Tab-separated table of C-alpha atoms in Angstrom:
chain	number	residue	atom	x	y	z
A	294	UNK	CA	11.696	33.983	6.246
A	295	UNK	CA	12.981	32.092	2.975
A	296	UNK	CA	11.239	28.662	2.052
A	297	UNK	CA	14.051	26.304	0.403
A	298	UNK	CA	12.107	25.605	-2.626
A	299	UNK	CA	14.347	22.577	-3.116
A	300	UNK	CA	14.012	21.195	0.672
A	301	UNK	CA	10.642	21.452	0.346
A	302	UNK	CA	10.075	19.725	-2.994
A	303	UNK	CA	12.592	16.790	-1.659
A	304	UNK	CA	10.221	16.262	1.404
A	305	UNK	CA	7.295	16.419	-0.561
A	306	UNK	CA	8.634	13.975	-2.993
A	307	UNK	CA	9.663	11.863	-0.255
A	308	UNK	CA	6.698	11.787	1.478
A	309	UNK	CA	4.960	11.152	-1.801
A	310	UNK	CA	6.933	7.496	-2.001
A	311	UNK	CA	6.244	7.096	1.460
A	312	UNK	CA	3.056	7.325	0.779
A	313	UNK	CA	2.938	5.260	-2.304
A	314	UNK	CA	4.805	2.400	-0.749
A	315	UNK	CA	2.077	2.728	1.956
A	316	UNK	CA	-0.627	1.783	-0.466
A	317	UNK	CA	0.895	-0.697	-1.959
A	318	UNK	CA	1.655	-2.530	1.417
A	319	UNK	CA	-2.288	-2.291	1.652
A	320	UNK	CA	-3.217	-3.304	-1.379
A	321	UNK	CA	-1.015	-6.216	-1.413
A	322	UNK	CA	-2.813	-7.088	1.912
A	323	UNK	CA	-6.026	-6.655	1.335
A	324	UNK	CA	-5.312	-9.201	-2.107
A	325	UNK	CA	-3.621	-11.335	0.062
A	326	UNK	CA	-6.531	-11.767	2.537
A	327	UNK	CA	-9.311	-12.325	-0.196
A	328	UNK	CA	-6.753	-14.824	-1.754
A	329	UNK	CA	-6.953	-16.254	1.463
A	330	UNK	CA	-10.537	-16.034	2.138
A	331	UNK	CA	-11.099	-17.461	-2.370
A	332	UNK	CA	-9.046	-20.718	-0.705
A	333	UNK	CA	-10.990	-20.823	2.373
A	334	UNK	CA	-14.369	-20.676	0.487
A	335	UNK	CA	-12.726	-23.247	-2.545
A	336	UNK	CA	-11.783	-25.391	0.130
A	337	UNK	CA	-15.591	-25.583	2.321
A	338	UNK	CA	-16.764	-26.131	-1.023
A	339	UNK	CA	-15.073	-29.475	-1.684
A	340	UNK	CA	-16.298	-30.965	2.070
């Protein structure tokens, strides 16, 4: 049995930027909600 060396290293790669995309979507959200939650707070503060 032969690994494609190239195959693999294309999935891997892709999976990689999968990956990276991933935690960027999740960072972005969690920055998002504590954005959110800075206004929130900001905003008791003034009543």
């Amino acid at each position: 049995m032969t690994i494609d060396v190239e195959t693999t290293l294309r999935d891997t790669r892709y999976r990689l930027k999968k990956l990276g995309e991933g935690i960027e979507n999740l960072v972005k959200s969690y920055s998002d909600v504590f954005n959110d939650l800075e206004i929130a707070s900001q905003l008791h503060t003034i009543h």
